[in-house]
Structures are given as C-alpha cells and as structure tokens.
C-alpha cells in the first residue's frame, strides 16, 4: 500500500481538524483550571488534620486515581443523564469528567507542594497574627504553586494527551477530526499517522518549555 498525504491540505484541516483541535484545547484549559482549584481544596482538606475532612478527601483521591479514565468518562456520560433526567451532551460531559478526574492528580501535586514549604514559614505567619486561612492564602500557597509549577504543567501535557479518550463518547476532539477526515477521503492510515505527529510535536514542544521553566525556577531558588 502506498501512502499519500497530498489530500491533507489547508481545506481539510480547516474543515475537519480545526474544530477538534479547538475543543481539545478548550477541554484541556477547563480541566486544568477546574482541576487545580478543586485539587487545591482537596489537598487542604487532607492536610487539615480533621478526620471529617481528611477521610472524604482521601477517599475521593484514592478512588479516582485507581480507576481508568476511560471508564470514568463512560460512567459520567451514561449515568449522570439518568440521574438528572436529561442528556448532557458529549462535550459538557467530557469537561465535567476531566475536571473531576484530574483534580485527584492535581491534589497530590499540590499536597506535595504545600508540604515542601518549610514549617517556619507557617509559624512566621502565625507570629504576625495571621489566621490559618490567611497564612495558607498569602504565604504557603504562592510558594507551593511556584515550587510545583513544572509538575502542574507536566500533568497538563498528560491531560492534553488524554483528551483523545473522549472518542469513547463521540465528542469531536483533535483525534476525531483526523478520523473523520480519514473516513471521508478513505485515507485512515495517513490521517492517523499525521495525528500522531501532531500530538508528538505539540507535547514535545510543551515539554521543552516546561524544562526551561524548571531550570529558571531552580536558579531562583
């Protein structure tokens, strides 16, 4: 079989691929922001020392980290409409699922970041008359975010790769765009190979940027 990539011109990209690429970016950004916010809350709950906060947060994190993402995607897509009595749509379901799922991973990253801040910083905040909330908000969390920024971005790159799993519920992501183009032109091999190259270029480029950022943070330290 002879490969032919000539059909992959700008018209094909704009008609089939661009829409999927835009949704993949949207899904990544929504899940990243929502996951970090929810993950930070879970991390604070686990570090609070109060059993009524620690136990549910730990159960949430450990449960989701032990289940394949594609199964969680299917559960949300199939079960939530049964509970609320109406369909959610593949795109909205994917955004909620990824936010909830990624929060478990971001939580562990943030917990490690908070624990990396010396306890002396916390005691200094208390000595200045700050409350626990003020100390966390003004002293600990800014340092934790800086320390964990490369790891958070690395997890986001993994998140972008995982967005391809929304094919399981029929959402139109980047991979789906290439798949549709391949079916329309009867060139599935070429489109899947091109999709792999596109994912590689994007993720490898972002990984290089994260490495440079990590080097700068180490210099600042």
Coordinates of C-alpha atoms in Angstrom, one line a residue:
X1 CA 0.0 0.0 0.0
X2 CA 1.3 3.4 -1.0
X3 CA 0.9 6.3 1.4
X4 CA -0.4 9.6 0.0
X5 CA -0.6 12.7 2.2
X6 CA -1.4 15.1 -0.6
X7 CA -5.0 15.4 0.4
X8 CA -4.1 16.9 3.8
X9 CA -4.2 20.5 2.6
X10 CA -5.5 23.6 4.5
X11 CA -9.0 22.9 3.3
X12 CA -9.1 19.5 5.0
X13 CA -7.5 20.9 8.2
X14 CA -10.0 23.8 8.4
X15 CA -13.0 21.6 7.6
X16 CA -12.2 18.6 9.8
X17 CA -9.3 19.1 12.1
X18 CA -9.5 22.7 13.4
X19 CA -12.8 22.2 15.2
X20 CA -11.5 19.1 17.0
X21 CA -8.2 20.9 17.9
X22 CA -10.1 23.8 19.4
X23 CA -12.3 21.6 21.5
X24 CA -9.2 19.7 22.7
X25 CA -7.6 23.0 23.8
X26 CA -10.8 24.1 25.5
X27 CA -11.1 20.8 27.3
X28 CA -7.5 20.9 28.5
X29 CA -7.8 24.5 29.8
X30 CA -11.1 23.9 31.6
X31 CA -10.0 20.7 33.2
X32 CA -6.6 22.3 34.1
X33 CA -8.1 25.3 35.9
X34 CA -11.0 23.5 37.4
X35 CA -8.8 20.5 38.4
X36 CA -6.2 22.8 40.1
X37 CA -8.9 24.7 42.0
X38 CA -10.6 21.5 43.2
X39 CA -7.3 19.7 43.7
X40 CA -6.0 22.5 45.9
X41 CA -9.2 22.3 48.0
X42 CA -8.8 18.6 48.4
X43 CA -5.1 19.0 49.3
X44 CA -6.0 21.5 52.0
X45 CA -8.7 19.1 53.3
X46 CA -6.2 16.2 53.5
X47 CA -3.6 18.4 55.3
X48 CA -6.2 19.9 57.7
X49 CA -5.7 17.1 60.3
X50 CA -9.5 17.0 60.8
X51 CA -10.9 13.4 60.2
X52 CA -14.2 14.7 58.8
X53 CA -12.2 16.5 56.1
X54 CA -9.3 14.1 55.6
X55 CA -11.3 10.9 55.1
X56 CA -13.7 12.0 52.3
X57 CA -10.8 13.9 50.5
X58 CA -8.6 10.8 50.7
X59 CA -11.4 8.5 49.6
X60 CA -12.0 10.8 46.6
X61 CA -8.4 11.0 45.5
X62 CA -7.6 7.3 46.0
X63 CA -10.7 6.1 44.3
X64 CA -10.3 8.2 41.1
X65 CA -6.6 7.5 40.9
X66 CA -7.4 3.8 40.9
X67 CA -9.9 3.8 38.0
X68 CA -9.0 4.1 34.3
X69 CA -10.0 7.5 32.9
X70 CA -12.0 6.0 30.0
X71 CA -14.2 4.2 32.5
X72 CA -14.9 7.4 34.4
X73 CA -15.7 9.1 31.1
X74 CA -18.3 6.4 30.2
X75 CA -19.8 6.5 33.7
X76 CA -20.4 10.2 33.7
X77 CA -21.7 10.1 30.1
X78 CA -24.2 7.3 30.8
X79 CA -25.1 7.7 34.5
X80 CA -25.4 11.4 35.0
X81 CA -28.2 11.8 32.4
X82 CA -30.1 9.0 34.2
X83 CA -29.8 10.9 37.5
X84 CA -30.8 14.4 36.2
X85 CA -33.3 13.1 33.7
X86 CA -31.9 14.8 30.5
X87 CA -28.8 14.3 28.3
X88 CA -25.8 16.5 28.9
X89 CA -24.0 16.2 25.6
X90 CA -20.6 14.7 25.0
X91 CA -18.7 17.9 25.2
X92 CA -20.1 19.1 28.5
X93 CA -19.9 15.6 30.0
X94 CA -16.2 15.4 28.9
X95 CA -15.4 18.8 30.6
X96 CA -17.0 17.8 33.9
X97 CA -15.4 14.3 33.8
X98 CA -11.9 15.6 33.1
X99 CA -12.2 18.3 35.8
X100 CA -13.3 15.9 38.4
X101 CA -10.8 13.2 37.4
X102 CA -7.8 15.5 37.1
X103 CA -8.5 17.1 40.4
X104 CA -7.4 13.9 42.1
X105 CA -4.0 14.1 40.4
X106 CA -3.5 17.9 40.9
X107 CA -4.5 17.4 44.5
X108 CA -1.5 15.1 45.1
X109 CA 0.8 17.6 43.3
X110 CA -0.5 20.5 45.4
X111 CA -0.2 18.5 48.6
X112 CA 3.4 17.8 47.9
X113 CA 3.9 21.5 47.1
X114 CA 2.4 22.6 50.3
X115 CA 4.4 20.2 52.3
X116 CA 7.6 21.4 50.6
X117 CA 7.1 24.9 52.1
X118 CA 9.2 25.0 55.3
X119 CA 7.1 24.9 58.5
X120 CA 9.0 28.0 59.6
X121 CA 7.0 30.0 57.0
X122 CA 3.8 28.9 58.6
X123 CA 5.0 29.8 62.1
X124 CA 6.1 33.2 60.9
X125 CA 2.6 33.8 59.5
X126 CA 1.1 32.9 62.8
X127 CA 3.6 35.1 64.6
X128 CA 2.4 38.0 62.5
X129 CA -1.1 37.5 63.7
X130 CA -2.4 35.7 60.5
X131 CA -5.1 33.1 60.7
X132 CA -4.7 29.6 59.2
X133 CA -6.6 30.8 56.1
X134 CA -4.5 33.9 55.7
X135 CA -1.3 32.0 56.2
X136 CA -2.2 29.5 53.5
X137 CA -3.5 32.1 51.1
X138 CA -0.7 34.7 51.4
X139 CA 2.3 32.6 52.5
X140 CA 2.1 28.9 51.7
X141 CA 0.1 28.5 48.5
X142 CA 2.0 31.1 46.4
X143 CA 5.3 29.3 47.3
X144 CA 3.7 25.9 46.7
X145 CA 2.4 26.9 43.3
X146 CA 5.9 28.2 42.3
X147 CA 7.5 25.0 43.5
X148 CA 5.1 22.7 41.8
X149 CA 4.5 24.7 38.6
X150 CA 6.7 22.5 36.4
X151 CA 4.9 19.4 37.7
X152 CA 1.5 21.0 37.2
X153 CA 2.3 21.9 33.6
X154 CA 3.7 18.4 33.0
X155 CA 0.4 16.9 34.3
X156 CA -1.4 19.3 31.9
X157 CA 0.5 17.9 29.0
X158 CA -0.6 14.5 30.0
X159 CA -4.1 15.8 30.3
X160 CA -3.9 17.1 26.7
X161 CA -2.9 13.6 25.5
X162 CA -5.7 12.1 27.5
X163 CA -8.3 14.2 25.8
X164 CA -8.1 11.8 22.9
X165 CA -10.1 9.3 25.1
X166 CA -13.3 11.3 24.6
X167 CA -13.7 9.3 21.4
X168 CA -15.4 6.8 23.7
X169 CA -18.5 9.1 24.0
X170 CA -18.3 10.5 20.5
X171 CA -17.0 14.0 21.4
X172 CA -15.4 15.8 18.5
X173 CA -11.8 16.3 19.6
X174 CA -8.5 16.6 17.6
X175 CA -8.2 12.8 17.1
X176 CA -11.8 12.6 16.0
X177 CA -11.2 15.4 13.4
X178 CA -8.4 13.4 11.9
X179 CA -10.5 10.2 12.0
X180 CA -13.4 11.9 10.2
X181 CA -11.1 13.3 7.5
X182 CA -9.6 9.8 7.0
X183 CA -13.0 8.3 6.5
X184 CA -14.1 11.0 4.1
X185 CA -11.1 10.6 1.9
X186 CA -10.6 6.9 2.5
X187 CA -7.1 7.5 3.9
X188 CA -7.3 6.3 7.6
X189 CA -3.6 5.3 7.8
X190 CA -2.3 8.7 6.6
X191 CA -4.6 10.6 8.9
X192 CA -3.8 8.6 12.0
X193 CA 0.0 8.9 11.3
X194 CA -0.5 12.7 10.9
X195 CA -2.4 12.8 14.1
X196 CA 0.4 11.0 15.9
X197 CA 2.9 13.5 14.6
X198 CA 0.8 16.5 15.6
X199 CA 0.3 15.2 19.1
X200 CA 4.1 14.5 19.3
X201 CA 5.1 18.0 18.1
X202 CA 2.7 19.7 20.5
X203 CA 3.6 17.6 23.6
X204 CA 7.3 17.6 22.9
X205 CA 7.4 21.3 22.4
X206 CA 5.5 22.0 25.6
X207 CA 7.8 19.6 27.5
X208 CA 10.8 21.5 26.3
X209 CA 9.2 24.7 27.6
X210 CA 8.5 23.1 31.0
X211 CA 12.1 22.0 31.2
X212 CA 13.3 25.6 30.6
X213 CA 10.8 26.9 33.2
X214 CA 12.0 24.3 35.7
X215 CA 15.6 25.4 35.2
X216 CA 14.7 29.0 35.8
X217 CA 12.8 28.2 39.0
X218 CA 15.9 26.2 40.3
X219 CA 18.0 29.3 39.6
X220 CA 15.6 31.5 41.5
X221 CA 15.8 29.1 44.5

